[in-house]
Tab-separated table of C-alpha atoms in Angstrom:
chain	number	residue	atom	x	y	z
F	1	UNK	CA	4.701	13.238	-22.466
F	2	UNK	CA	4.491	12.106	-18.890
F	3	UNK	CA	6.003	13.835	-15.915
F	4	UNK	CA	7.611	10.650	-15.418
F	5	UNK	CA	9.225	10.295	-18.859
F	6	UNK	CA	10.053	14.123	-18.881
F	7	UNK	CA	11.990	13.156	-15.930
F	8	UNK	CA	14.044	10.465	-16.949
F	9	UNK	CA	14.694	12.475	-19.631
F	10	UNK	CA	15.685	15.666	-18.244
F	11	UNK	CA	17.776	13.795	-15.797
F	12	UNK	CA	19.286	11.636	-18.916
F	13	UNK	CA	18.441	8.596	-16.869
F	14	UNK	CA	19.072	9.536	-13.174
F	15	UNK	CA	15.536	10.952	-10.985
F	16	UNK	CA	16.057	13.155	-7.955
F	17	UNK	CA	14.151	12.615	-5.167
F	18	UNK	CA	13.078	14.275	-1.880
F	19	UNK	CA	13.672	13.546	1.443
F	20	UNK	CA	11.211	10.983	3.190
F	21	UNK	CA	10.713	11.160	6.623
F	22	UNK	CA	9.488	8.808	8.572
F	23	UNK	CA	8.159	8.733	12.480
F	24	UNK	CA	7.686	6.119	15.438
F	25	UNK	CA	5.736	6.198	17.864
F	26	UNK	CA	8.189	3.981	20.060
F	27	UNK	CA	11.276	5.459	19.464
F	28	UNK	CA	13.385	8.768	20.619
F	29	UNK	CA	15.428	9.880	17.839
F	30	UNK	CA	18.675	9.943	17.924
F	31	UNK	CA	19.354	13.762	16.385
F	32	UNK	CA	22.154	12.579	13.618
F	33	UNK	CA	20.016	12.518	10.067
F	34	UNK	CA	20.223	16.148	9.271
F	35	UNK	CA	17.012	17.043	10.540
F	36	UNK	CA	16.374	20.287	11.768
F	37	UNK	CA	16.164	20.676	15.827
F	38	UNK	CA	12.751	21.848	15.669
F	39	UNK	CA	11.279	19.611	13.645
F	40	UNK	CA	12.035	16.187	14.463
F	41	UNK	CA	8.293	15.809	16.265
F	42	UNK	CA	6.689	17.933	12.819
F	43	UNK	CA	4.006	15.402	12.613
F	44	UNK	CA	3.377	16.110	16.078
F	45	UNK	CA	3.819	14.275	19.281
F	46	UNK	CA	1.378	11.159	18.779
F	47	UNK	CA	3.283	10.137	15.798
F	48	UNK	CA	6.098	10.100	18.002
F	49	UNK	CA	9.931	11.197	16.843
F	50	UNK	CA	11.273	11.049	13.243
F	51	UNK	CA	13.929	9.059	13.470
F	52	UNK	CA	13.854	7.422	10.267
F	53	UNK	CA	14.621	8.432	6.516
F	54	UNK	CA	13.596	6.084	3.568
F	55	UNK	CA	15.198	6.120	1.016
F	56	UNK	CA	14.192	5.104	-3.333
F	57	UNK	CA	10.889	3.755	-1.397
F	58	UNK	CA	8.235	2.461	-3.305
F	59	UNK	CA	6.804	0.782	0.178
F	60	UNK	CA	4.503	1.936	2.184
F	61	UNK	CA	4.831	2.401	5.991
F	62	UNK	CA	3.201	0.399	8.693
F	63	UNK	CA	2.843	2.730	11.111
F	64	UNK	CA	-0.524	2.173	12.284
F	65	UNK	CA	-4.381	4.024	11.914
F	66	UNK	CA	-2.223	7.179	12.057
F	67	UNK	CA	-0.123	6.593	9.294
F	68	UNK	CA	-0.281	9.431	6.800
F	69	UNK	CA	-1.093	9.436	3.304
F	70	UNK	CA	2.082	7.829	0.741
F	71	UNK	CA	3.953	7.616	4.465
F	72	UNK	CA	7.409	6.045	3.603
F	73	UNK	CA	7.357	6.798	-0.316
F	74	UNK	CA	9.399	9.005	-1.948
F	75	UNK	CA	8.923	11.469	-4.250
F	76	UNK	CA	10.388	12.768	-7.290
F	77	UNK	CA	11.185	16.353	-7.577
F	78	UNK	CA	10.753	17.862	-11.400
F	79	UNK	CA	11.449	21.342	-12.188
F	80	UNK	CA	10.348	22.796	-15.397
F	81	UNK	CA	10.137	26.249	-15.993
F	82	UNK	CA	10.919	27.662	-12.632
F	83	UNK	CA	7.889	25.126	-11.388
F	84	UNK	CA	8.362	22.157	-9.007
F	85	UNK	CA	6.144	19.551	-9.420
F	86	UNK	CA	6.408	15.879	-6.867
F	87	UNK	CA	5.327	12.596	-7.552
F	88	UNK	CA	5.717	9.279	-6.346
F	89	UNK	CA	8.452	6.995	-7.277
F	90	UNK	CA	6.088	3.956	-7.364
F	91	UNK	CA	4.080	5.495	-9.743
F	92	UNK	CA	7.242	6.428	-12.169
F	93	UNK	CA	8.139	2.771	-12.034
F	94	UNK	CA	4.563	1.161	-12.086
F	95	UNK	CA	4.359	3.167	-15.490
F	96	UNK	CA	7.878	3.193	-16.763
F	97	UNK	CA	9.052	0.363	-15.649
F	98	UNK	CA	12.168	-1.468	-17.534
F	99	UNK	CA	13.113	1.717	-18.499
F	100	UNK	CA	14.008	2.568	-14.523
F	101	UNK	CA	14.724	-0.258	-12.623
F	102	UNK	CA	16.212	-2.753	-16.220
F	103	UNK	CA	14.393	-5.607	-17.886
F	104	UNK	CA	15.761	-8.233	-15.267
F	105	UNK	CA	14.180	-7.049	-12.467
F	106	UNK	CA	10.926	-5.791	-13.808
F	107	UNK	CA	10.338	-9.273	-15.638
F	108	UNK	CA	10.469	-10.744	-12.082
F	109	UNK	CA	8.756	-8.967	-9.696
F	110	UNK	CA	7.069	-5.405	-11.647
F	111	UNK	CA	8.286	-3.475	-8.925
F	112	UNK	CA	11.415	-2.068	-7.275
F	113	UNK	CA	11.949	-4.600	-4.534
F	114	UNK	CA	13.874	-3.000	-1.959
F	115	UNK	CA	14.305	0.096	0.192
F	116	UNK	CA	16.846	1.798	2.536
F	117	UNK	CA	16.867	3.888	5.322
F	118	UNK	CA	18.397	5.706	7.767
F	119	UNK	CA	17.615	4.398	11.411
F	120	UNK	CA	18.758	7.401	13.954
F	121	UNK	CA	17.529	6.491	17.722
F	122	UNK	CA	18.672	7.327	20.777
F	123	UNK	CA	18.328	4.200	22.595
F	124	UNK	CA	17.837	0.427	21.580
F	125	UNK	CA	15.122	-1.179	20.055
F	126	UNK	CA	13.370	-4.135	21.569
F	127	UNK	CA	14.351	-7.188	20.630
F	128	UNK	CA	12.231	-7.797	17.849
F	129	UNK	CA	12.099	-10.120	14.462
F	130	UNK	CA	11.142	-9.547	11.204
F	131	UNK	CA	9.050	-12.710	9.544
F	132	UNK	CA	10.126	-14.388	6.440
F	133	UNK	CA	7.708	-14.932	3.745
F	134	UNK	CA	6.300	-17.926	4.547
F	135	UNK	CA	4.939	-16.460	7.848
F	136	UNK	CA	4.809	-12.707	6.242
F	137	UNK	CA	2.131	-14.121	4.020
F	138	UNK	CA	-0.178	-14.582	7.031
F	139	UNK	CA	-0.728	-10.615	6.938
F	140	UNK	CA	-0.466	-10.389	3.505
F	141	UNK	CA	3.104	-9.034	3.629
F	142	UNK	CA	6.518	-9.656	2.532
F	143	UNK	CA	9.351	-11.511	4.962
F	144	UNK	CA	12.167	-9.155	5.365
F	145	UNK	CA	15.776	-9.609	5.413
F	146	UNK	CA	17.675	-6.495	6.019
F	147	UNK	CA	21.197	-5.282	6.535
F	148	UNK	CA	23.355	-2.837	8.694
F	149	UNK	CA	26.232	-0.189	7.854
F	150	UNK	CA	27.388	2.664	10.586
F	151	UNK	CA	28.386	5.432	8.372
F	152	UNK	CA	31.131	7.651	10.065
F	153	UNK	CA	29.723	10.485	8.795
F	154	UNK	CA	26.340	10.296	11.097
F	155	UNK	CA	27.709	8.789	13.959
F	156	UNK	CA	29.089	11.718	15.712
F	157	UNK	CA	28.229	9.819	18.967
F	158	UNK	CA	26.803	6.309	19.886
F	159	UNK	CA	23.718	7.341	21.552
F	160	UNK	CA	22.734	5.393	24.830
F	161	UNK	CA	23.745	1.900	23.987
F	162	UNK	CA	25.787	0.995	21.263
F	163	UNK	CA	25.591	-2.526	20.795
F	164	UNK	CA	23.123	-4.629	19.336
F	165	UNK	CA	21.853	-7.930	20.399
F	166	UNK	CA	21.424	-10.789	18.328
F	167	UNK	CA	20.018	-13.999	18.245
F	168	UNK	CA	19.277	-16.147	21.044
F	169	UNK	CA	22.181	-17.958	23.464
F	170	UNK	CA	23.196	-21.511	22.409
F	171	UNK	CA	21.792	-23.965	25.295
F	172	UNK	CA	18.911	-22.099	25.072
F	173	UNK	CA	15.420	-24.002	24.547
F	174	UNK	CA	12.103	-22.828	22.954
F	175	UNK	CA	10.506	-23.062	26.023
F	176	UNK	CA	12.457	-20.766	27.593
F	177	UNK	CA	11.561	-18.398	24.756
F	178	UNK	CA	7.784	-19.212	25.033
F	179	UNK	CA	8.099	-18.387	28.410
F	180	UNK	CA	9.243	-14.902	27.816
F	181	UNK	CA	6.784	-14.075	25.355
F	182	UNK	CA	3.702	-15.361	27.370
F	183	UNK	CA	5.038	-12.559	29.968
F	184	UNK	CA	4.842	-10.010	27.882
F	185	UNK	CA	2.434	-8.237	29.776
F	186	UNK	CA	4.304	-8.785	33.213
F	187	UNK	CA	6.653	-5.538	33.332
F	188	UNK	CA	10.092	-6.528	31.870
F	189	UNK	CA	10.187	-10.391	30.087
F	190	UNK	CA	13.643	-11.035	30.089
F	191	UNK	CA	14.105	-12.375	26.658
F	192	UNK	CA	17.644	-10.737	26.225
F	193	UNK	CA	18.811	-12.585	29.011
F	194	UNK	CA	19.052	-15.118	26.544
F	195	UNK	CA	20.839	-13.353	23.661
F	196	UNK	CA	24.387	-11.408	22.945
F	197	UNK	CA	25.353	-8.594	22.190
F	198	UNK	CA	27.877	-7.434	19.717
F	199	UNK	CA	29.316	-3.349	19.883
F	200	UNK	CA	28.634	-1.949	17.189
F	201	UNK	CA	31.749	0.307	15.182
F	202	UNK	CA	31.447	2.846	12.565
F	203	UNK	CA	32.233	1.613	9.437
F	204	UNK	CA	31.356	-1.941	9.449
F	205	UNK	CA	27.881	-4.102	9.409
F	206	UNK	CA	25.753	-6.569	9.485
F	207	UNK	CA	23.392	-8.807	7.556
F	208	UNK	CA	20.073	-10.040	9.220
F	209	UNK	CA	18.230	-12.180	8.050
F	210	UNK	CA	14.500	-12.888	8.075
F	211	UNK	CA	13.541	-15.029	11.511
F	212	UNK	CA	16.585	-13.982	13.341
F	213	UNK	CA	16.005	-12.194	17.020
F	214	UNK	CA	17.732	-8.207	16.996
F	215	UNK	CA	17.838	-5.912	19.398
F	216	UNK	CA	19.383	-3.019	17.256
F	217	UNK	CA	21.848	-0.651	19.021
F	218	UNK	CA	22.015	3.096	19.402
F	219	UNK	CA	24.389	4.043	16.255
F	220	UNK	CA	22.676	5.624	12.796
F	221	UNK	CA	22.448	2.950	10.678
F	222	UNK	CA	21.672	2.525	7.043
F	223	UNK	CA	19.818	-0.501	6.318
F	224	UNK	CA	19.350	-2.004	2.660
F	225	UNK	CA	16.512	-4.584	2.946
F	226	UNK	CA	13.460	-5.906	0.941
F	227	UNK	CA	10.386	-4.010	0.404
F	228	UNK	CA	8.346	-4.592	3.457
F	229	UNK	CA	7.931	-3.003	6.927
F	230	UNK	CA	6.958	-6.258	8.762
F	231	UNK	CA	7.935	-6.516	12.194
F	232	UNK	CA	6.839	-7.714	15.841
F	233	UNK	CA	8.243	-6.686	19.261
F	234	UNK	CA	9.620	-9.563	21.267
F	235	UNK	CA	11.187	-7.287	24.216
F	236	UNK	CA	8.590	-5.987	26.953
F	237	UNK	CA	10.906	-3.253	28.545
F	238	UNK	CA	13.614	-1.273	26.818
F	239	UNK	CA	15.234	1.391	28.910
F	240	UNK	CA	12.525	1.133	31.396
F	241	UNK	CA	10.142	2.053	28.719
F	242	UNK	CA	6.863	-0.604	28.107
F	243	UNK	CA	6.257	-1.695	24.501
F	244	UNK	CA	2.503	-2.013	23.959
F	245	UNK	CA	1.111	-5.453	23.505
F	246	UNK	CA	0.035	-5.075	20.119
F	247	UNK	CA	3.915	-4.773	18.803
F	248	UNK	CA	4.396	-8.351	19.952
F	249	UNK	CA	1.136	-9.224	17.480
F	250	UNK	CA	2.141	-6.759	14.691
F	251	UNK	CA	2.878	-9.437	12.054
F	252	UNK	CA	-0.248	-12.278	13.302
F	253	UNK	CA	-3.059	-12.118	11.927
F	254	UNK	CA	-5.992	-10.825	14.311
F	255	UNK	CA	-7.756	-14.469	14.472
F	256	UNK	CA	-4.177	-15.716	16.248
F	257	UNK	CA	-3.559	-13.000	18.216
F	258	UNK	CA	-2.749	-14.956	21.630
F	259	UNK	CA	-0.524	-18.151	19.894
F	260	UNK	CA	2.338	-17.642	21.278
F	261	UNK	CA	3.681	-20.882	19.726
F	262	UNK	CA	3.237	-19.196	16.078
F	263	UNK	CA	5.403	-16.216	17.325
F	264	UNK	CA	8.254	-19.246	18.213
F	265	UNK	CA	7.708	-20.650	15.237
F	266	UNK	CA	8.598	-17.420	12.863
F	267	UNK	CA	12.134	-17.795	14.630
F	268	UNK	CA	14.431	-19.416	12.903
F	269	UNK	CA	15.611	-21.709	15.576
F	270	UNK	CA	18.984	-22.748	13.567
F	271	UNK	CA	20.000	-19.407	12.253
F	272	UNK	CA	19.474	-17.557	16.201
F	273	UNK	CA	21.493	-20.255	18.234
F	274	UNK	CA	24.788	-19.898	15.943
F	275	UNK	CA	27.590	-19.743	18.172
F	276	UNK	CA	29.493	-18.655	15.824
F	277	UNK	CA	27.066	-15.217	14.211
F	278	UNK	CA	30.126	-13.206	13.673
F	279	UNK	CA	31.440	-15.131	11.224
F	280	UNK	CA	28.464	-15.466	9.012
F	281	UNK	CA	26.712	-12.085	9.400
F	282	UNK	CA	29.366	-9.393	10.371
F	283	UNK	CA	30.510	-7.684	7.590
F	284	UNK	CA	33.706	-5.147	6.777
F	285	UNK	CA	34.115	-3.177	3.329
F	286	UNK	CA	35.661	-5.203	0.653
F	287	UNK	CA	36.882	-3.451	-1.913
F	288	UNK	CA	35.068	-3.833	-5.137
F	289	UNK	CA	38.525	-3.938	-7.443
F	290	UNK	CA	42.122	-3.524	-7.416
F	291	UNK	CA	42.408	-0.860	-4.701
F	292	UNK	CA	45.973	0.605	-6.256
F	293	UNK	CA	43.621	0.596	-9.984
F	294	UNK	CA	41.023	2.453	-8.375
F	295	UNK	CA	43.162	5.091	-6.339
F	296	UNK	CA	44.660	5.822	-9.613
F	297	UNK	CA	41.200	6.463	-11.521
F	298	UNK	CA	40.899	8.524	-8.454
F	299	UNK	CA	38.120	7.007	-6.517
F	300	UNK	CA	37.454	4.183	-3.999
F	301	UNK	CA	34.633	1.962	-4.268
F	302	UNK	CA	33.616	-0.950	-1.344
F	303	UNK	CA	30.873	-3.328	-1.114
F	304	UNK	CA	29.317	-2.801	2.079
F	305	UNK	CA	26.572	-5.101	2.037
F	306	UNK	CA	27.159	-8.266	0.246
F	307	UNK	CA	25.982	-11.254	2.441
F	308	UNK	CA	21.804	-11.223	1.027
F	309	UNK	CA	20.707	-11.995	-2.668
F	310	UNK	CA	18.063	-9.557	-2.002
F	311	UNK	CA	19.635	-6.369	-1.769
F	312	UNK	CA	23.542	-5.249	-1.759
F	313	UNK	CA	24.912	-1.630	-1.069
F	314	UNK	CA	28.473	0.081	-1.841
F	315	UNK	CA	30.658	2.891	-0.712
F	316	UNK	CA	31.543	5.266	-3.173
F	317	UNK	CA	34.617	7.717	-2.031
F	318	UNK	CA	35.615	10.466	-5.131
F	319	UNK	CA	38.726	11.675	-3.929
F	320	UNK	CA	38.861	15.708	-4.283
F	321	UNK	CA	39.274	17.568	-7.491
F	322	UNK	CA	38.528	14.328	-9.715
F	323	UNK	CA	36.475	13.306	-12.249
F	324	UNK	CA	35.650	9.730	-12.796
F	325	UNK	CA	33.363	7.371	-14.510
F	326	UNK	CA	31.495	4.668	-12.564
F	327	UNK	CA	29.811	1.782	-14.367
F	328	UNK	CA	27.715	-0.405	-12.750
F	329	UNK	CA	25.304	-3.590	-13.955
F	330	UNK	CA	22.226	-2.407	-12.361
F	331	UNK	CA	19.988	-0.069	-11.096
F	332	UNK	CA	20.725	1.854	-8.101
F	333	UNK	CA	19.462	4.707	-5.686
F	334	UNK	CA	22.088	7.006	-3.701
F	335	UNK	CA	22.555	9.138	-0.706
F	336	UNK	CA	24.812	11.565	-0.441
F	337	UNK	CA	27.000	11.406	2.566
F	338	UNK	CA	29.970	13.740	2.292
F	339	UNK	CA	31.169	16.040	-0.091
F	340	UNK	CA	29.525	17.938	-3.586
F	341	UNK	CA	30.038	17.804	-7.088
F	342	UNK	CA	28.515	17.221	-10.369
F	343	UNK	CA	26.531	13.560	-11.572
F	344	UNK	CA	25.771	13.516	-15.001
F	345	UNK	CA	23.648	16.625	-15.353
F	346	UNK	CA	22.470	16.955	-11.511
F	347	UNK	CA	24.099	18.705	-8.897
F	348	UNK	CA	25.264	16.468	-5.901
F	349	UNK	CA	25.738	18.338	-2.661
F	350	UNK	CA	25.628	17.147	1.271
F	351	UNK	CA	23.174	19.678	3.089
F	352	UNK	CA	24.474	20.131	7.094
F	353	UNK	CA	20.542	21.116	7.850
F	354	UNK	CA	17.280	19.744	6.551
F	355	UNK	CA	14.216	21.181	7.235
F	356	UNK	CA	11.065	19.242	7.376
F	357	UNK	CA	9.407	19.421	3.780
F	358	UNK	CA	12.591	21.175	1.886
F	359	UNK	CA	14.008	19.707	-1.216
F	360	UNK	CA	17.446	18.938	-1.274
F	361	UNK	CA	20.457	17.336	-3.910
F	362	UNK	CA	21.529	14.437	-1.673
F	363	UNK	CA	19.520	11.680	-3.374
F	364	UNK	CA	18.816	10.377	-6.630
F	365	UNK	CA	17.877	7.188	-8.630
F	366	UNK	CA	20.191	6.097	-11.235
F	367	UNK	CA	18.384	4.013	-13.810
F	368	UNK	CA	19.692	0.517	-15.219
F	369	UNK	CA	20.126	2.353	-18.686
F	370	UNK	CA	22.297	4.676	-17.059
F	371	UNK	CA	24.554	2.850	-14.698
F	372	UNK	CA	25.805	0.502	-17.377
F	373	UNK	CA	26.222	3.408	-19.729
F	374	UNK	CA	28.719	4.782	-16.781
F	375	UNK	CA	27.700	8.425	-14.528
F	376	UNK	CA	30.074	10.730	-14.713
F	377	UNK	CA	31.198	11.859	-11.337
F	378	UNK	CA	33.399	15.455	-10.918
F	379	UNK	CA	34.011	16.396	-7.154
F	380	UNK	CA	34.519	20.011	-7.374
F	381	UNK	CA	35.863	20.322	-3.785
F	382	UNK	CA	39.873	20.920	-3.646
F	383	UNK	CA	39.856	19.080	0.182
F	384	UNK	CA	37.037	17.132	0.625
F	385	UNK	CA	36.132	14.100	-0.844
F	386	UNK	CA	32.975	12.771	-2.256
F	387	UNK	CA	31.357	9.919	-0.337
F	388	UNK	CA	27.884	8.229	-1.272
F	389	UNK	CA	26.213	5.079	-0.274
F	390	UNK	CA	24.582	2.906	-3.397
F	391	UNK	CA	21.741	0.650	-2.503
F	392	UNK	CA	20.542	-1.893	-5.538
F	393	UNK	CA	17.993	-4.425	-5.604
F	394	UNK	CA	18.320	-8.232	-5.644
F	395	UNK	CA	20.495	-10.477	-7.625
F	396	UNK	CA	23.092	-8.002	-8.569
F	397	UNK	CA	25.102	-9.094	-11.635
F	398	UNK	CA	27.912	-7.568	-10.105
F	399	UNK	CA	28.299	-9.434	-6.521
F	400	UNK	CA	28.846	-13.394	-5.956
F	401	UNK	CA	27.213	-13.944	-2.469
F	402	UNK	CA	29.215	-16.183	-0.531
């Protein structure tokens, strides 16, 4: 039998997996993931900060000629006779594959098609855009949508500058925006002069599409989105810091490099001069049923991300010294985010400290097999509850986007 299969079965349909850590070169990390003080540059300093943890990744990172080996992918931890052996997630699907991720979405794409992540910097990021397919195709890459939730529990502070930009200011022409881009190279282009910024607050979100402008603010954020890592820089300065040039041309193909009309025509004019972005992308729990049935059952459950067909995410609160069962219609993976317990036949736990390269019990997959049958969830804490964030691929039976 197959590590993979013994896996599945040992963890009657749900796969731990190990922490996946991933650096940028461009970015000072924020300090709220978990990560131990002393290793937050463990790849050393040319890989720049880890600020970043994937997580139920079966995409590689773009990070460059430096990018590691399986950088971005996580791993599944099986123990067996006192031995711990890892193994990629990719490869558990790529050989399992209905049996993980459910007949629906492996007859569609033979793959899990989505990620999440924790995004922990200091400071902004540039402005910057992430293609859609049509122009992600150029590279050989998927478009990406992606979304935004501020979990209280890693937002301790709000880092430098907690607000994010989006979009680009109605009135404003494409000109204006090829302008910017073409001075790139000129110190500081200006481009969020022409934008607007939104503060950001713990417990809400955002959904962001592919071809809209973002400037992402300073709070840790976990971001559902679709499995790809394409992105280009459109901000030249950001906190007196220069972005190199080839960040502007990460998602052109080499033979374009220096049309700056393409890189205005992967923005979504439409979509970025919304005056009224709030209302279509901002995005507070909703509660996934009767709150007063749920309370009773003794747990809380919100969609948190519900404005993409490509991914959706929920909020899972066990309130302490209950045991519940949670059915859902697909497959899903989870990070812990407060609290410990029991789930299924895995312990759940929320570690305070993380060193670089330990295992931990704060994330697991929970096959499709599995989360229709219903986990059972007991949170063996007499005060504090059990909170975990669910991230699920596209299409979910269980959400009508509106």
């Amino acid at each position: 039998m197959s590590l993979a299969k013994k896996a599945l079965e040992q963890g009657e349909g749900i796969l731990r997996l190990t922490p996946t850590w991933v650096p940028r070169s461009f970015c000072v990390p924020g300090r709220r993931i978990k990560l131990h003080p002393d290793d937050y540059y463990a790849l050393g300093g040319m890989r720049g900060g880890i600020d970043e943890r994937w997580f139920a990744s079966t995409t590689p990172a773009q990070n460059g000629p430096l990018t590691s080996k399986n950088e971005g992918l996580s791993h599944i931890a099986f123990e067996d006779g006192g031995k711990t052996e890892l193994f990629l997630l990719k490869d558990a699907i790529d050989e399992l594959g209905a049996q993980i991720v459910g007949s629906r979405l492996w007859n569609q794409y033979k793959s899990w098609p989505m990620y999440s992540k924790f995004f922990d910097n200091m400071g902004p990021l540039p402005h910057h855009i992430h293609p859609s397919d049509e122009f992600g195709k150029l590279t050989g890459q998927n478009g990406k949508p992606e979304a935004y939730y501020f979990p209280p529990q890693v937002n301790n502070h709000g880092g430098d500058f907690p607000y994010t930009f989006f979009g680009i200011a109605p009135g404003t022409t494409k000109e204006i925006i090829l302008d910017c881009l073409k001075n790139f190279n000129k110190g500081d282009n200006k481009i969020t002069n022409y934008s607007q910024a939104f503060r950001l607050q713990p417990g809400t979100g955002w959904d962001v599409p592919p071809g809209m402008l973002h400037a992402p603010g300073s709070l840790c954020t976990y971001e559902p989105q679709k499995a790809s890592d394409i992105f280009a820089m459109y901000q030249s300065l950001v906190n007196e810091a220069i972005i190199p040039d080839e960040l502007l041309w990460n998602a052109t193909p080499k033979d374009r490099w220096g049309d700056y009309e393409l890189l205005v025509e992967m923005i979504d004019w439409d979509l970025n001069v919304n005056p009224n972005l709030m209302d279509n992308h901002y995005m507070e729990p909703k509660p996934v049923r009767d709150t007063n049935e749920m309370h009773a059952a003794g747990y809380h459950e919100s969609w948190i991300c519900y404005r993409s067909h490509d991914y959706s995410a929920k909020e899972l609160t066990v309130f302490p010294g209950q045991t519940v069962v949670i059915k859902d219609a697909a497959a899903y993976g989870f990070i812990m985010m407060q609290g410990y317990g029991k789930m299924g036949v895995w312990d759940i736990e929320t570690p305070a400290l993380i060193r670089f390269g330990q295992l931990t019990h704060d994330e697991y997959f929970v096959s499709e097999q599995a989360a229709q049958a219903g986990v059972k969830i007991t949170n063996l804490s007499k005060t504090d509850p059990i909170v975990m964030l669910k991230h699920f691929g596209p299409r979910n039976p269980d959400l009508v986007v509106k």
